[in-house]
Amino acid sequence: MQSMASNVIVILGTGGTIAGQAASATDNVGYKAGQLSVASLVAAIPALAGLPLETEQVAQLDSKDMDFATWQRLAAAVDRHLARPEVGAVIITHGTDTLEETAYFLQRVLAPRKPVVMTAAMRPATALQADGPQNLLDAVAVAACPEATGVSVVLAGQVHGADQVQKAHSYRIDGFCSRDEAVVAWVEEGRVRTVGAWPHSGEALGLNRIARAAGAWPKVQILLNHASADGSLVQAMQAVGTAGIVVAGTGNGTLSQGLEQALLDAQAQGVKVLRSTRCQAGPVLDNGTGLASAGSLSPVKARVEMILQLLA
Ligand code: ASP
């Protein structure tokens, strides 16, 4: 492990498979996420004993159920700890399912200069091949790395930036990738080898931006283009008070004629629309349709971005 200096690292627990338990060590899917406390996850790793670590349980959920109220609490906790001069970094244990959304949300809201390192596991803590302990140990190495900045995600020895990270496989232990192969670093035997760019600090939107009661956040939906797609879902979304729609188009964010027309109509009626792509990588370039591009953000991150814009 690289030098720890004397900085405190705060580890915030939110649940997930990393804190999950199954009845049998050979059961990798029939488990319950969010069972073990973050303090017990840390205590189970002898290599972390004696390091200046603190833990706080912010939530205890399966991240498929992540919600705006938990995001508010988490962002406030991260901000509170990063403001302490003795704290050098914050680590967050999280479920893998919506990790990329939370990472992007925290990067945009806090744009932290100190590292905020998220980690997770594809196997529950009870599994024969539990990956959580190594991932958490690697997260501590990243948190202590002098080059690290912004919100990053560490799994299976790879470090991804908040903008690019995405869950790419439903089962494999190395289930995460960086969009457009933009990996930030590798962790090997506790050493961080930087090969890309750490997330830029940029301008933080700030906690005031997300202060509105969670139940009153704008409703933003995601829609897919596919063979024989029409505009009926757009109208259904408008009927339930949708403020924004991110459409995951085909290829360069292209849309069937019916869907495109329905989105143009919705936009004319005040619904915010962004075109992204259902492809695993690559940008969406302006194609003159009159519907704005989400750039190189994945559909789920474009949705987070749109929510943050609508909260302004
Ligand atoms: N459903 C779990 C979660 O996101 C999956 C995981 O953590 O791997 O909390």
PDB file of C-alpha atoms and ligand atoms in Angstrom:
ATOM      1  CA  MET A   1       0.000   0.000   0.000  1.00  0.00           C
ATOM      2  CA  GLN A   2       1.228   3.501  -0.812  1.00  0.00           C
ATOM      3  CA  SER A   3       1.950   6.002   1.964  1.00  0.00           C
ATOM      4  CA  MET A   4      -1.050   6.651   4.206  1.00  0.00           C
ATOM      5  CA  ALA A   5       0.175  10.004   5.605  1.00  0.00           C
ATOM      6  CA  SER A   6      -1.812  10.698   8.768  1.00  0.00           C
ATOM      7  CA  ASN A   7      -5.053  11.418   7.033  1.00  0.00           C
ATOM      8  CA  VAL A   8      -8.245   9.895   8.277  1.00  0.00           C
ATOM      9  CA  ILE A   9     -10.311   7.959   5.752  1.00  0.00           C
ATOM     10  CA  VAL A  10     -14.050   7.833   6.409  1.00  0.00           C
ATOM     11  CA  ILE A  11     -15.892   4.792   5.056  1.00  0.00           C
ATOM     12  CA  LEU A  12     -19.614   5.331   4.500  1.00  0.00           C
ATOM     13  CA  GLY A  13     -21.835   2.254   4.155  1.00  0.00           C
ATOM     14  CA  THR A  14     -24.973   2.217   2.023  1.00  0.00           C
ATOM     15  CA  GLY A  15     -25.598  -1.548   1.696  1.00  0.00           C
ATOM     16  CA  GLY A  16     -25.344  -3.577  -1.514  1.00  0.00           C
ATOM     17  CA  THR A  17     -24.048  -7.044  -2.241  1.00  0.00           C
ATOM     18  CA  ILE A  18     -20.755  -6.174  -0.590  1.00  0.00           C
ATOM     19  CA  ALA A  19     -22.783  -6.237   2.649  1.00  0.00           C
ATOM     20  CA  GLY A  20     -24.969  -9.124   1.491  1.00  0.00           C
ATOM     21  CA  GLN A  21     -25.483 -12.557   2.980  1.00  0.00           C
ATOM     22  CA  ALA A  22     -26.721 -15.843   1.518  1.00  0.00           C
ATOM     23  CA  ALA A  23     -27.736 -19.018   3.364  1.00  0.00           C
ATOM     24  CA  SER A  24     -25.071 -20.993   1.502  1.00  0.00           C
ATOM     25  CA  ALA A  25     -21.496 -20.130   0.495  1.00  0.00           C
ATOM     26  CA  THR A  26     -22.179 -21.505  -2.992  1.00  0.00           C
ATOM     27  CA  ASP A  27     -25.184 -19.258  -3.584  1.00  0.00           C
ATOM     28  CA  ASN A  28     -24.065 -16.199  -5.552  1.00  0.00           C
ATOM     29  CA  VAL A  29     -27.484 -14.909  -6.521  1.00  0.00           C
ATOM     30  CA  GLY A  30     -30.062 -15.922  -3.899  1.00  0.00           C
ATOM     31  CA  TYR A  31     -28.749 -13.584  -1.219  1.00  0.00           C
ATOM     32  CA  LYS A  32     -30.054 -10.534   0.554  1.00  0.00           C
ATOM     33  CA  ALA A  33     -28.098  -7.331  -0.060  1.00  0.00           C
ATOM     34  CA  GLY A  34     -27.418  -4.794   2.682  1.00  0.00           C
ATOM     35  CA  GLN A  35     -27.194  -7.044   5.749  1.00  0.00           C
ATOM     36  CA  LEU A  36     -23.752  -6.413   7.288  1.00  0.00           C
ATOM     37  CA  SER A  37     -22.687  -3.108   8.789  1.00  0.00           C
ATOM     38  CA  VAL A  38     -19.875  -1.177   7.151  1.00  0.00           C
ATOM     39  CA  ALA A  39     -17.969  -1.423  10.459  1.00  0.00           C
ATOM     40  CA  SER A  40     -18.071  -5.224  10.252  1.00  0.00           C
ATOM     41  CA  LEU A  41     -16.885  -5.179   6.620  1.00  0.00           C
ATOM     42  CA  VAL A  42     -13.840  -3.178   7.697  1.00  0.00           C
ATOM     43  CA  ALA A  43     -13.244  -5.340  10.776  1.00  0.00           C
ATOM     44  CA  ALA A  44     -13.170  -8.451   8.571  1.00  0.00           C
ATOM     45  CA  ILE A  45     -10.024  -7.230   6.758  1.00  0.00           C
ATOM     46  CA  PRO A  46      -6.962  -7.726   8.983  1.00  0.00           C
ATOM     47  CA  ALA A  47      -4.788  -5.559   6.689  1.00  0.00           C
ATOM     48  CA  LEU A  48      -6.880  -2.525   7.633  1.00  0.00           C
ATOM     49  CA  ALA A  49      -6.337  -2.910  11.382  1.00  0.00           C
ATOM     50  CA  GLY A  50      -4.536   0.057  12.895  1.00  0.00           C
ATOM     51  CA  LEU A  51      -5.189   2.428   9.994  1.00  0.00           C
ATOM     52  CA  PRO A  52      -6.914   5.743  10.750  1.00  0.00           C
ATOM     53  CA  LEU A  53     -10.317   4.693   9.475  1.00  0.00           C
ATOM     54  CA  GLU A  54     -13.764   5.777  10.615  1.00  0.00           C
ATOM     55  CA  THR A  55     -17.066   4.265   9.542  1.00  0.00           C
ATOM     56  CA  GLU A  56     -20.605   5.597   9.287  1.00  0.00           C
ATOM     57  CA  GLN A  57     -23.706   3.739   8.149  1.00  0.00           C
ATOM     58  CA  VAL A  58     -25.600   6.175   5.913  1.00  0.00           C
ATOM     59  CA  ALA A  59     -28.078   3.634   4.524  1.00  0.00           C
ATOM     60  CA  GLN A  60     -28.581  -0.117   4.322  1.00  0.00           C
ATOM     61  CA  LEU A  61     -30.283  -0.964   1.040  1.00  0.00           C
ATOM     62  CA  ASP A  62     -30.095  -2.926  -2.168  1.00  0.00           C
ATOM     63  CA  SER A  63     -28.987  -0.273  -4.637  1.00  0.00           C
ATOM     64  CA  LYS A  64     -31.668  -1.311  -7.120  1.00  0.00           C
ATOM     65  CA  ASP A  65     -33.848   0.630  -4.658  1.00  0.00           C
ATOM     66  CA  MET A  66     -31.600   3.708  -4.457  1.00  0.00           C
ATOM     67  CA  ASP A  67     -33.661   6.861  -4.094  1.00  0.00           C
ATOM     68  CA  PHE A  68     -33.346  10.645  -4.042  1.00  0.00           C
ATOM     69  CA  ALA A  69     -33.658  10.938  -0.238  1.00  0.00           C
ATOM     70  CA  THR A  70     -30.690   8.576   0.225  1.00  0.00           C
ATOM     71  CA  TRP A  71     -28.705  10.573  -2.340  1.00  0.00           C
ATOM     72  CA  GLN A  72     -29.395  13.720  -0.351  1.00  0.00           C
ATOM     73  CA  ARG A  73     -28.237  12.094   2.906  1.00  0.00           C
ATOM     74  CA  LEU A  74     -25.172  10.588   1.244  1.00  0.00           C
ATOM     75  CA  ALA A  75     -24.074  13.814  -0.445  1.00  0.00           C
ATOM     76  CA  ALA A  76     -24.480  15.695   2.842  1.00  0.00           C
ATOM     77  CA  ALA A  77     -22.445  13.075   4.729  1.00  0.00           C
ATOM     78  CA  VAL A  78     -19.653  13.093   2.141  1.00  0.00           C
ATOM     79  CA  ASP A  79     -19.545  16.882   2.172  1.00  0.00           C
ATOM     80  CA  ARG A  80     -19.513  17.020   5.991  1.00  0.00           C
ATOM     81  CA  HIS A  81     -16.584  14.607   6.262  1.00  0.00           C
ATOM     82  CA  LEU A  82     -14.562  16.116   3.404  1.00  0.00           C
ATOM     83  CA  ALA A  83     -14.801  19.492   5.153  1.00  0.00           C
ATOM     84  CA  ARG A  84     -12.919  18.078   8.162  1.00  0.00           C
ATOM     85  CA  PRO A  85      -9.220  19.001   7.808  1.00  0.00           C
ATOM     86  CA  GLU A  86      -8.053  15.677   9.242  1.00  0.00           C
ATOM     87  CA  VAL A  87     -10.026  13.697   6.653  1.00  0.00           C
ATOM     88  CA  GLY A  88      -8.074  12.916   3.508  1.00  0.00           C
ATOM     89  CA  ALA A  89     -10.689  10.896   1.651  1.00  0.00           C
ATOM     90  CA  VAL A  90     -14.100   9.290   1.818  1.00  0.00           C
ATOM     91  CA  ILE A  91     -14.894   5.746   0.681  1.00  0.00           C
ATOM     92  CA  ILE A  92     -18.455   4.628  -0.032  1.00  0.00           C
ATOM     93  CA  THR A  93     -19.550   1.003  -0.081  1.00  0.00           C
ATOM     94  CA  HIS A  94     -22.523   0.657  -2.438  1.00  0.00           C
ATOM     95  CA  GLY A  95     -24.502  -1.862  -4.450  1.00  0.00           C
ATOM     96  CA  THR A  96     -23.352  -2.397  -8.008  1.00  0.00           C
ATOM     97  CA  ASP A  97     -26.742  -1.874  -9.661  1.00  0.00           C
ATOM     98  CA  THR A  98     -26.961   1.924  -9.493  1.00  0.00           C
ATOM     99  CA  LEU A  99     -23.402   2.689  -8.459  1.00  0.00           C
ATOM    100  CA  GLU A 100     -22.700   4.548 -11.700  1.00  0.00           C
ATOM    101  CA  GLU A 101     -25.673   6.863 -11.095  1.00  0.00           C
ATOM    102  CA  THR A 102     -24.621   7.682  -7.540  1.00  0.00           C
ATOM    103  CA  ALA A 103     -21.009   8.233  -8.656  1.00  0.00           C
ATOM    104  CA  TYR A 104     -22.072  10.708 -11.345  1.00  0.00           C
ATOM    105  CA  PHE A 105     -24.523  12.428  -8.990  1.00  0.00           C
ATOM    106  CA  LEU A 106     -21.850  12.958  -6.312  1.00  0.00           C
ATOM    107  CA  GLN A 107     -19.283  14.147  -8.851  1.00  0.00           C
ATOM    108  CA  ARG A 108     -21.671  16.773 -10.229  1.00  0.00           C
ATOM    109  CA  VAL A 109     -23.002  17.917  -6.848  1.00  0.00           C
ATOM    110  CA  LEU A 110     -19.733  17.963  -4.904  1.00  0.00           C
ATOM    111  CA  ALA A 111     -16.950  17.916  -7.528  1.00  0.00           C
ATOM    112  CA  PRO A 112     -14.612  16.990  -4.669  1.00  0.00           C
ATOM    113  CA  ARG A 113     -10.923  17.764  -4.771  1.00  0.00           C
ATOM    114  CA  LYS A 114     -10.217  15.145  -2.108  1.00  0.00           C
ATOM    115  CA  PRO A 115     -10.824  11.610  -3.372  1.00  0.00           C
ATOM    116  CA  VAL A 116     -14.241  10.031  -2.960  1.00  0.00           C
ATOM    117  CA  VAL A 117     -13.776   6.360  -3.752  1.00  0.00           C
ATOM    118  CA  MET A 118     -16.733   4.089  -4.283  1.00  0.00           C
ATOM    119  CA  THR A 119     -16.553   0.332  -4.151  1.00  0.00           C
ATOM    120  CA  ALA A 120     -18.888  -2.635  -4.280  1.00  0.00           C
ATOM    121  CA  ALA A 121     -18.935  -6.377  -4.868  1.00  0.00           C
ATOM    122  CA  MET A 122     -20.437  -8.777  -7.377  1.00  0.00           C
ATOM    123  CA  ARG A 123     -20.558 -11.592  -4.768  1.00  0.00           C
ATOM    124  CA  PRO A 124     -22.091 -11.479  -1.292  1.00  0.00           C
ATOM    125  CA  ALA A 125     -19.843 -11.484   1.752  1.00  0.00           C
ATOM    126  CA  THR A 126     -20.750 -15.132   2.396  1.00  0.00           C
ATOM    127  CA  ALA A 127     -19.612 -16.382  -1.041  1.00  0.00           C
ATOM    128  CA  LEU A 128     -16.655 -18.702  -1.598  1.00  0.00           C
ATOM    129  CA  GLN A 129     -15.234 -16.096  -3.961  1.00  0.00           C
ATOM    130  CA  ALA A 130     -16.306 -12.942  -2.104  1.00  0.00           C
ATOM    131  CA  ASP A 131     -14.736  -9.975  -3.912  1.00  0.00           C
ATOM    132  CA  GLY A 132     -15.806  -7.325  -1.403  1.00  0.00           C
ATOM    133  CA  PRO A 133     -12.810  -7.494   0.972  1.00  0.00           C
ATOM    134  CA  GLN A 134     -10.212  -7.083  -1.803  1.00  0.00           C
ATOM    135  CA  ASN A 135     -12.244  -4.307  -3.420  1.00  0.00           C
ATOM    136  CA  LEU A 136     -12.480  -2.452  -0.104  1.00  0.00           C
ATOM    137  CA  LEU A 137      -8.762  -2.899   0.507  1.00  0.00           C
ATOM    138  CA  ASP A 138      -8.082  -1.552  -2.995  1.00  0.00           C
ATOM    139  CA  ALA A 139     -10.414   1.386  -2.308  1.00  0.00           C
ATOM    140  CA  VAL A 140      -8.309   2.294   0.730  1.00  0.00           C
ATOM    141  CA  ALA A 141      -5.209   2.218  -1.483  1.00  0.00           C
ATOM    142  CA  VAL A 142      -6.877   4.590  -3.946  1.00  0.00           C
ATOM    143  CA  ALA A 143      -8.120   6.843  -1.136  1.00  0.00           C
ATOM    144  CA  ALA A 144      -4.523   7.176   0.085  1.00  0.00           C
ATOM    145  CA  CYS A 145      -3.088   7.743  -3.406  1.00  0.00           C
ATOM    146  CA  PRO A 146      -1.754  11.318  -3.723  1.00  0.00           C
ATOM    147  CA  GLU A 147      -2.832  11.545  -7.373  1.00  0.00           C
ATOM    148  CA  ALA A 148      -6.434  10.558  -6.710  1.00  0.00           C
ATOM    149  CA  THR A 149      -9.105  13.220  -6.987  1.00  0.00           C
ATOM    150  CA  GLY A 150     -12.835  13.422  -7.652  1.00  0.00           C
ATOM    151  CA  VAL A 151     -15.283  10.542  -7.509  1.00  0.00           C
ATOM    152  CA  SER A 152     -13.873   7.244  -8.679  1.00  0.00           C
ATOM    153  CA  VAL A 153     -15.018   3.627  -8.543  1.00  0.00           C
ATOM    154  CA  VAL A 154     -12.807   0.653  -7.712  1.00  0.00           C
ATOM    155  CA  LEU A 155     -13.693  -2.940  -8.523  1.00  0.00           C
ATOM    156  CA  ALA A 156     -11.646  -5.934  -9.596  1.00  0.00           C
ATOM    157  CA  GLY A 157      -8.418  -3.944  -9.505  1.00  0.00           C
ATOM    158  CA  GLN A 158      -9.655  -1.296 -11.931  1.00  0.00           C
ATOM    159  CA  VAL A 159     -10.316   2.354 -11.156  1.00  0.00           C
ATOM    160  CA  HIS A 160     -13.014   4.093 -13.198  1.00  0.00           C
ATOM    161  CA  GLY A 161     -13.995   7.765 -13.269  1.00  0.00           C
ATOM    162  CA  ALA A 162     -17.524   8.823 -12.314  1.00  0.00           C
ATOM    163  CA  ASP A 163     -18.296   9.996 -15.862  1.00  0.00           C
ATOM    164  CA  GLN A 164     -17.296   6.784 -17.611  1.00  0.00           C
ATOM    165  CA  VAL A 165     -18.010   4.000 -15.120  1.00  0.00           C
ATOM    166  CA  GLN A 166     -20.742   1.542 -15.935  1.00  0.00           C
ATOM    167  CA  LYS A 167     -21.861  -1.896 -14.873  1.00  0.00           C
ATOM    168  CA  ALA A 168     -21.253  -3.939 -17.997  1.00  0.00           C
ATOM    169  CA  HIS A 169     -21.894  -7.517 -16.909  1.00  0.00           C
ATOM    170  CA  SER A 170     -24.684  -8.951 -14.799  1.00  0.00           C
ATOM    171  CA  TYR A 171     -22.665 -11.737 -13.157  1.00  0.00           C
ATOM    172  CA  ARG A 172     -18.896 -11.656 -13.686  1.00  0.00           C
ATOM    173  CA  ILE A 173     -16.659 -10.458 -10.856  1.00  0.00           C
ATOM    174  CA  ASP A 174     -15.000  -7.960 -13.194  1.00  0.00           C
ATOM    175  CA  GLY A 175     -18.416  -6.675 -14.139  1.00  0.00           C
ATOM    176  CA  PHE A 176     -17.513  -2.988 -14.555  1.00  0.00           C
ATOM    177  CA  CYS A 177     -15.961  -1.037 -17.391  1.00  0.00           C
ATOM    178  CA  SER A 178     -15.157   2.515 -18.335  1.00  0.00           C
ATOM    179  CA  ARG A 179     -17.130   3.845 -21.292  1.00  0.00           C
ATOM    180  CA  ASP A 180     -14.841   4.359 -24.279  1.00  0.00           C
ATOM    181  CA  GLU A 181     -12.187   2.330 -22.399  1.00  0.00           C
ATOM    182  CA  ALA A 182     -11.208   5.393 -20.370  1.00  0.00           C
ATOM    183  CA  VAL A 183      -9.847   3.461 -17.355  1.00  0.00           C
ATOM    184  CA  VAL A 184      -8.207   5.773 -14.800  1.00  0.00           C
ATOM    185  CA  ALA A 185      -5.860   3.397 -12.986  1.00  0.00           C
ATOM    186  CA  TRP A 186      -5.120  -0.138 -11.866  1.00  0.00           C
ATOM    187  CA  VAL A 187      -4.583  -1.321  -8.308  1.00  0.00           C
ATOM    188  CA  GLU A 188      -1.951  -4.012  -8.044  1.00  0.00           C
ATOM    189  CA  GLU A 189      -0.834  -5.330  -4.637  1.00  0.00           C
ATOM    190  CA  GLY A 190      -1.945  -2.103  -2.986  1.00  0.00           C
ATOM    191  CA  ARG A 191      -0.174   0.119  -5.510  1.00  0.00           C
ATOM    192  CA  VAL A 192      -2.130   2.464  -7.715  1.00  0.00           C
ATOM    193  CA  ARG A 193      -0.857   2.699 -11.293  1.00  0.00           C
ATOM    194  CA  THR A 194      -2.455   5.662 -13.031  1.00  0.00           C
ATOM    195  CA  VAL A 195      -2.961   5.191 -16.762  1.00  0.00           C
ATOM    196  CA  GLY A 196      -5.674   7.753 -17.493  1.00  0.00           C
ATOM    197  CA  ALA A 197      -7.155  10.992 -16.183  1.00  0.00           C
ATOM    198  CA  TRP A 198      -8.627  11.281 -12.679  1.00  0.00           C
ATOM    199  CA  PRO A 199     -12.094  12.857 -12.638  1.00  0.00           C
ATOM    200  CA  HIS A 200     -11.792  16.621 -13.030  1.00  0.00           C
ATOM    201  CA  SER A 201     -12.992  18.677 -10.125  1.00  0.00           C
ATOM    202  CA  GLY A 202     -15.027  21.054 -12.290  1.00  0.00           C
ATOM    203  CA  GLU A 203     -17.576  23.291 -10.662  1.00  0.00           C
ATOM    204  CA  ALA A 204     -19.690  21.774  -7.882  1.00  0.00           C
ATOM    205  CA  LEU A 205     -23.413  22.353  -8.232  1.00  0.00           C
ATOM    206  CA  GLY A 206     -23.539  22.328  -4.429  1.00  0.00           C
ATOM    207  CA  LEU A 207     -25.881  20.905  -1.817  1.00  0.00           C
ATOM    208  CA  ASN A 208     -28.354  23.787  -2.248  1.00  0.00           C
ATOM    209  CA  ARG A 209     -29.115  22.460  -5.731  1.00  0.00           C
ATOM    210  CA  ILE A 210     -30.450  19.212  -4.233  1.00  0.00           C
ATOM    211  CA  ALA A 211     -32.134  20.694  -1.148  1.00  0.00           C
ATOM    212  CA  ARG A 212     -35.708  20.408  -2.471  1.00  0.00           C
ATOM    213  CA  ALA A 213     -37.761  17.679  -0.692  1.00  0.00           C
ATOM    214  CA  ALA A 214     -37.013  14.373  -2.423  1.00  0.00           C
ATOM    215  CA  GLY A 215     -40.697  13.778  -3.188  1.00  0.00           C
ATOM    216  CA  ALA A 216     -40.779  16.988  -5.220  1.00  0.00           C
ATOM    217  CA  TRP A 217     -37.833  16.248  -7.521  1.00  0.00           C
ATOM    218  CA  PRO A 218     -38.690  16.455 -11.238  1.00  0.00           C
ATOM    219  CA  LYS A 219     -39.890  13.257 -12.869  1.00  0.00           C
ATOM    220  CA  VAL A 220     -37.426  12.293 -15.605  1.00  0.00           C
ATOM    221  CA  GLN A 221     -37.986   9.089 -17.582  1.00  0.00           C
ATOM    222  CA  ILE A 222     -35.833   6.985 -19.884  1.00  0.00           C
ATOM    223  CA  LEU A 223     -37.179   5.661 -23.158  1.00  0.00           C
ATOM    224  CA  LEU A 224     -35.657   3.337 -25.775  1.00  0.00           C
ATOM    225  CA  ASN A 225     -35.780   3.393 -29.551  1.00  0.00           C
ATOM    226  CA  HIS A 226     -36.245  -0.083 -31.055  1.00  0.00           C
ATOM    227  CA  ALA A 227     -37.864  -1.747 -34.040  1.00  0.00           C
ATOM    228  CA  SER A 228     -41.414  -0.527 -34.444  1.00  0.00           C
ATOM    229  CA  ALA A 229     -41.088   2.105 -31.687  1.00  0.00           C
ATOM    230  CA  ASP A 230     -43.875   4.656 -31.742  1.00  0.00           C
ATOM    231  CA  GLY A 231     -44.775   7.725 -29.706  1.00  0.00           C
ATOM    232  CA  SER A 232     -47.362   6.168 -27.392  1.00  0.00           C
ATOM    233  CA  LEU A 233     -45.047   5.972 -24.367  1.00  0.00           C
ATOM    234  CA  VAL A 234     -44.122   9.626 -24.758  1.00  0.00           C
ATOM    235  CA  GLN A 235     -47.769  10.560 -24.443  1.00  0.00           C
ATOM    236  CA  ALA A 236     -48.179   8.223 -21.454  1.00  0.00           C
ATOM    237  CA  MET A 237     -45.185   9.859 -19.771  1.00  0.00           C
ATOM    238  CA  GLN A 238     -46.604  13.314 -20.340  1.00  0.00           C
ATOM    239  CA  ALA A 239     -49.888  12.184 -18.814  1.00  0.00           C
ATOM    240  CA  VAL A 240     -48.138  11.409 -15.491  1.00  0.00           C
ATOM    241  CA  GLY A 241     -46.419  14.800 -15.216  1.00  0.00           C
ATOM    242  CA  THR A 242     -43.044  13.959 -16.705  1.00  0.00           C
ATOM    243  CA  ALA A 243     -40.741  16.977 -16.791  1.00  0.00           C
ATOM    244  CA  GLY A 244     -37.998  15.405 -18.862  1.00  0.00           C
ATOM    245  CA  ILE A 245     -37.307  12.435 -21.125  1.00  0.00           C
ATOM    246  CA  VAL A 246     -33.948  10.913 -21.946  1.00  0.00           C
ATOM    247  CA  VAL A 247     -34.252   8.795 -25.027  1.00  0.00           C
ATOM    248  CA  ALA A 248     -31.717   6.037 -25.570  1.00  0.00           C
ATOM    249  CA  GLY A 249     -31.697   6.107 -29.333  1.00  0.00           C
ATOM    250  CA  THR A 250     -30.160   3.670 -31.759  1.00  0.00           C
ATOM    251  CA  GLY A 251     -26.589   4.376 -32.914  1.00  0.00           C
ATOM    252  CA  ASN A 252     -26.036   8.122 -32.961  1.00  0.00           C
ATOM    253  CA  GLY A 253     -29.184   8.640 -30.891  1.00  0.00           C
ATOM    254  CA  THR A 254     -31.423   8.090 -33.906  1.00  0.00           C
ATOM    255  CA  LEU A 255     -35.163   7.567 -33.457  1.00  0.00           C
ATOM    256  CA  SER A 256     -38.018   6.041 -35.409  1.00  0.00           C
ATOM    257  CA  GLN A 257     -40.091   8.645 -37.224  1.00  0.00           C
ATOM    258  CA  GLY A 258     -43.040   8.175 -34.844  1.00  0.00           C
ATOM    259  CA  LEU A 259     -40.942   8.435 -31.707  1.00  0.00           C
ATOM    260  CA  GLU A 260     -39.019  11.441 -32.996  1.00  0.00           C
ATOM    261  CA  GLN A 261     -42.198  13.302 -33.846  1.00  0.00           C
ATOM    262  CA  ALA A 262     -43.752  12.497 -30.451  1.00  0.00           C
ATOM    263  CA  LEU A 263     -40.622  13.794 -28.681  1.00  0.00           C
ATOM    264  CA  LEU A 264     -40.571  16.958 -30.787  1.00  0.00           C
ATOM    265  CA  ASP A 265     -44.232  17.519 -29.876  1.00  0.00           C
ATOM    266  CA  ALA A 266     -43.520  16.920 -26.168  1.00  0.00           C
ATOM    267  CA  GLN A 267     -40.564  19.306 -26.326  1.00  0.00           C
ATOM    268  CA  ALA A 268     -42.785  21.970 -27.909  1.00  0.00           C
ATOM    269  CA  GLN A 269     -45.114  21.513 -24.930  1.00  0.00           C
ATOM    270  CA  GLY A 270     -42.280  22.156 -22.439  1.00  0.00           C
ATOM    271  CA  VAL A 271     -40.888  18.674 -21.746  1.00  0.00           C
ATOM    272  CA  LYS A 272     -37.086  18.657 -21.699  1.00  0.00           C
ATOM    273  CA  VAL A 273     -35.653  16.020 -24.068  1.00  0.00           C
ATOM    274  CA  LEU A 274     -32.115  14.649 -24.429  1.00  0.00           C
ATOM    275  CA  ARG A 275     -30.937  12.150 -27.008  1.00  0.00           C
ATOM    276  CA  SER A 276     -28.448   9.554 -25.815  1.00  0.00           C
ATOM    277  CA  THR A 277     -27.587   6.162 -27.273  1.00  0.00           C
ATOM    278  CA  ARG A 278     -28.384   2.592 -26.348  1.00  0.00           C
ATOM    279  CA  CYS A 279     -24.867   1.670 -27.578  1.00  0.00           C
ATOM    280  CA  GLN A 280     -22.384   0.732 -24.856  1.00  0.00           C
ATOM    281  CA  ALA A 281     -19.966   3.517 -25.806  1.00  0.00           C
ATOM    282  CA  GLY A 282     -19.449   6.540 -27.991  1.00  0.00           C
ATOM    283  CA  PRO A 283     -20.937  10.012 -28.160  1.00  0.00           C
ATOM    284  CA  VAL A 284     -24.170  11.251 -29.680  1.00  0.00           C
ATOM    285  CA  LEU A 285     -23.413  13.950 -32.223  1.00  0.00           C
ATOM    286  CA  ASP A 286     -25.807  16.673 -33.277  1.00  0.00           C
ATOM    287  CA  ASN A 287     -27.841  15.458 -36.247  1.00  0.00           C
ATOM    288  CA  GLY A 288     -30.036  18.463 -36.836  1.00  0.00           C
ATOM    289  CA  THR A 289     -33.238  16.868 -35.567  1.00  0.00           C
ATOM    290  CA  GLY A 290     -33.919  19.631 -33.038  1.00  0.00           C
ATOM    291  CA  LEU A 291     -33.471  17.308 -30.052  1.00  0.00           C
ATOM    292  CA  ALA A 292     -30.383  18.047 -27.955  1.00  0.00           C
ATOM    293  CA  SER A 293     -27.622  15.488 -27.500  1.00  0.00           C
ATOM    294  CA  ALA A 294     -26.582  14.056 -24.126  1.00  0.00           C
ATOM    295  CA  GLY A 295     -22.978  14.076 -25.352  1.00  0.00           C
ATOM    296  CA  SER A 296     -21.169  10.960 -24.241  1.00  0.00           C
ATOM    297  CA  LEU A 297     -23.260  10.361 -21.125  1.00  0.00           C
ATOM    298  CA  SER A 298     -24.997   7.007 -20.847  1.00  0.00           C
ATOM    299  CA  PRO A 299     -28.801   7.196 -20.625  1.00  0.00           C
ATOM    300  CA  VAL A 300     -28.859   6.743 -16.833  1.00  0.00           C
ATOM    301  CA  LYS A 301     -26.251   9.463 -16.305  1.00  0.00           C
ATOM    302  CA  ALA A 302     -27.985  11.773 -18.773  1.00  0.00           C
ATOM    303  CA  ARG A 303     -31.078  11.318 -16.607  1.00  0.00           C
ATOM    304  CA  VAL A 304     -29.148  12.347 -13.486  1.00  0.00           C
ATOM    305  CA  GLU A 305     -27.780  15.344 -15.365  1.00  0.00           C
ATOM    306  CA  MET A 306     -31.251  16.369 -16.503  1.00  0.00           C
ATOM    307  CA  ILE A 307     -32.659  16.049 -12.979  1.00  0.00           C
ATOM    308  CA  LEU A 308     -29.870  18.283 -11.678  1.00  0.00           C
ATOM    309  CA  GLN A 309     -30.539  20.831 -14.424  1.00  0.00           C
ATOM    310  CA  LEU A 310     -34.277  20.808 -13.728  1.00  0.00           C
ATOM    311  CA  LEU A 311     -33.594  21.307 -10.011  1.00  0.00           C
ATOM    312  CA  ALA A 312     -31.811  24.588 -10.777  1.00  0.00           C
TER     313      ALA A 312
HETATM  314  N1  ASP B   1     -28.621  -5.655  -6.148  1.00  0.00           N
HETATM  315  C1  ASP B   1     -27.318  -5.405  -5.581  1.00  0.00           C
HETATM  316  C2  ASP B   1     -27.193  -3.925  -5.288  1.00  0.00           C
HETATM  317  O1  ASP B   1     -27.043  -3.167  -6.193  1.00  0.00           O
HETATM  318  C3  ASP B   1     -26.275  -5.863  -6.526  1.00  0.00           C
HETATM  319  C4  ASP B   1     -24.869  -5.657  -6.075  1.00  0.00           C
HETATM  320  O2  ASP B   1     -24.546  -4.926  -5.171  1.00  0.00           O
HETATM  321  O3  ASP B   1     -23.970  -6.277  -6.714  1.00  0.00           O
HETATM  322  O4  ASP B   1     -27.266  -3.537  -4.157  1.00  0.00           O
END
